[in-house]
Amino acid sequence: MEAINASIGFDRKLWRQDIRASLAHAAMLARAGIISLEDEQAIRSGLEGIAQEIERGVFEFATELEDIHMNIEARLTERIGEAGKRLHTARSRNDQVATDLRLWVRDTIDGVHAQITALMRALADRAAEHAADPMPGFTHMQGAQPVTLGHHLLAYVEMLERDRARLLGCRRRLNESPLGAAALAGTSFPIDRNDTAQALGFDRPAGNSLDAVSDRDFALEFLAAAAISAMHLSRLAEELVIWCAFRLIRLSDAFTTGSSIMPQKRNPDAAELVRAKTGRITGALVALLTVMKGLPLAYSKDMQEDKEPVFDAAGAWSLSLAAIEGMIRDMIPDTARMRAMAGAGYATATDLADWLVRVLHVPFRRAHHIAGELVAMAEAKGVSLEALSLAEMQRVEPGITAEVFSVLTVEASVASRTSYGGTAPANVAAQAARWQQALA
Ligand code: ARG
């Protein structure tokens, strides 16, 4: 029973929040005249002493005492006697744990939000640096049209901005205090739930005591935000792995490992691990959704299983953010190689078709066909589009003039994409500057 029942092995992580909430509760009990001022003072100094014991690593956690709440309360009574036994007046472990975990998730949201912001800043800085450097743009992972490296990096800034917004939305909805809901029905003591809500930085007390003790939406929303963000980080990690494989970037020794047998190896392990951590984060969301489904009101012990997925996912998310930020700042792009690859595979064939439309007023579908024939001709000769002679081109479309060559370079291609949100270096530089300013 002890082995299956105890949560102290993992919920000790909540000790700061548990003490913070107990201090607020005791202060309110005294203000409401439910306990004496002397008892409140004893409780306060007792809890502060316990915080120091835990901080210094000398607190003895006991499995027989089940969880962090009982461990701290038992120690409090050991330290201050009778007054310690009054702390649990007008509350239950059900509203206590709901309060503690909300506070923990809220603190963690603030930390992760700052980490995402730091990563966005790193991406925006590197994007500003490489606003005009062409790289191959892909669809179906086939070379499609040239883009700039800065443009590609800023795509991730947009994703991360949505991750931040999801976190803030979660934080806003989370910020109601369950404290004072007691076991499930509220309490007969004249408590002041606004008092404790305010002391703990909540916007208001939760409106329904049954919901307050049984709601874990905040943890689920946090995990959903984590899962989506981890998916973003995994995509970026995958790009880093691919770019390393094709030597489009180089990562330093700081973020790679060697091989025990192949001396030349430089493996992007950190990126691979970020890619892999997505599995446990997504798993955490599915685990908690599955725990919560079908639970009748109000509290059931099932809900003790909420903490490990939340702690594990938060740790993996935070570590992934730190690793990706490090790699983004660390990577050295091989811009010459990127430029060369950007032009390979007839990546400017669309520019040729667009020129036929713009200058010769050929309908786009026919222009697409003509450009296709020219690509086939170049392919047969084993040369690039711009290596075809004007005479050869005119054999396919007599109206073509020498002016066409000006749109066939990679630089001309990216520079021409000035539509809002497009990859033109001037656009990218402006977007990077806008983000740098917004994130400063
Ligand atoms: N350790 C418990 C949890 O994490 C605390 C709440 C226990 N409540 C109870 N009625 N047994 O959920």
mmCIF file of C-alpha atoms and ligand atoms in Angstrom, residues 7 11 66-67 69 92-94 97 216 299 301 303-304 306-307, ligand 1:
data_model
loop_
_atom_site.group_PDB
_atom_site.id
_atom_site.type_symbol
_atom_site.label_atom_id
_atom_site.label_comp_id
_atom_site.label_asym_id
_atom_site.label_seq_id
_atom_site.Cartn_x
_atom_site.Cartn_y
_atom_site.Cartn_z
ATOM 1 C CA SER A 7 3.904 10.444 -3.916
ATOM 2 C CA ASP A 11 5.913 15.643 -5.278
ATOM 3 C CA GLU A 66 2.874 9.810 1.889
ATOM 4 C CA ASP A 67 3.290 13.183 0.283
ATOM 5 C CA HIS A 69 1.898 18.082 2.358
ATOM 6 C CA SER A 92 -7.853 19.766 2.722
ATOM 7 C CA ARG A 93 -5.010 18.175 0.828
ATOM 8 C CA ASN A 94 -7.366 18.298 -2.140
ATOM 9 C CA VAL A 97 -2.388 20.027 -3.936
ATOM 10 C CA ARG A 216 -6.484 19.760 -14.052
ATOM 11 C CA TYR A 299 -11.096 14.424 -6.170
ATOM 12 C CA LYS A 301 -6.439 9.554 -6.111
ATOM 13 C CA MET A 303 -5.143 12.697 -9.923
ATOM 14 C CA GLN A 304 -1.911 12.103 -8.040
ATOM 15 C CA ASP A 306 -0.837 14.290 -12.808
ATOM 16 C CA LYS A 307 2.530 15.375 -11.449
HETATM 17 N N1 ARG B 1 -0.667 13.318 -2.861
HETATM 18 C C1 ARG B 1 -1.996 13.666 -3.234
HETATM 19 C C2 ARG B 1 -2.038 14.054 -4.712
HETATM 20 O O1 ARG B 1 -1.016 14.259 -5.259
HETATM 21 C C3 ARG B 1 -2.464 14.810 -2.428
HETATM 22 C C4 ARG B 1 -3.946 14.846 -2.264
HETATM 23 C C5 ARG B 1 -4.393 13.719 -1.439
HETATM 24 N N2 ARG B 1 -5.780 13.830 -1.130
HETATM 25 C C6 ARG B 1 -6.454 12.811 -0.562
HETATM 26 N N3 ARG B 1 -7.698 13.016 -0.340
HETATM 27 N N4 ARG B 1 -5.879 11.667 -0.303
HETATM 28 O O2 ARG B 1 -3.066 14.113 -5.316
#
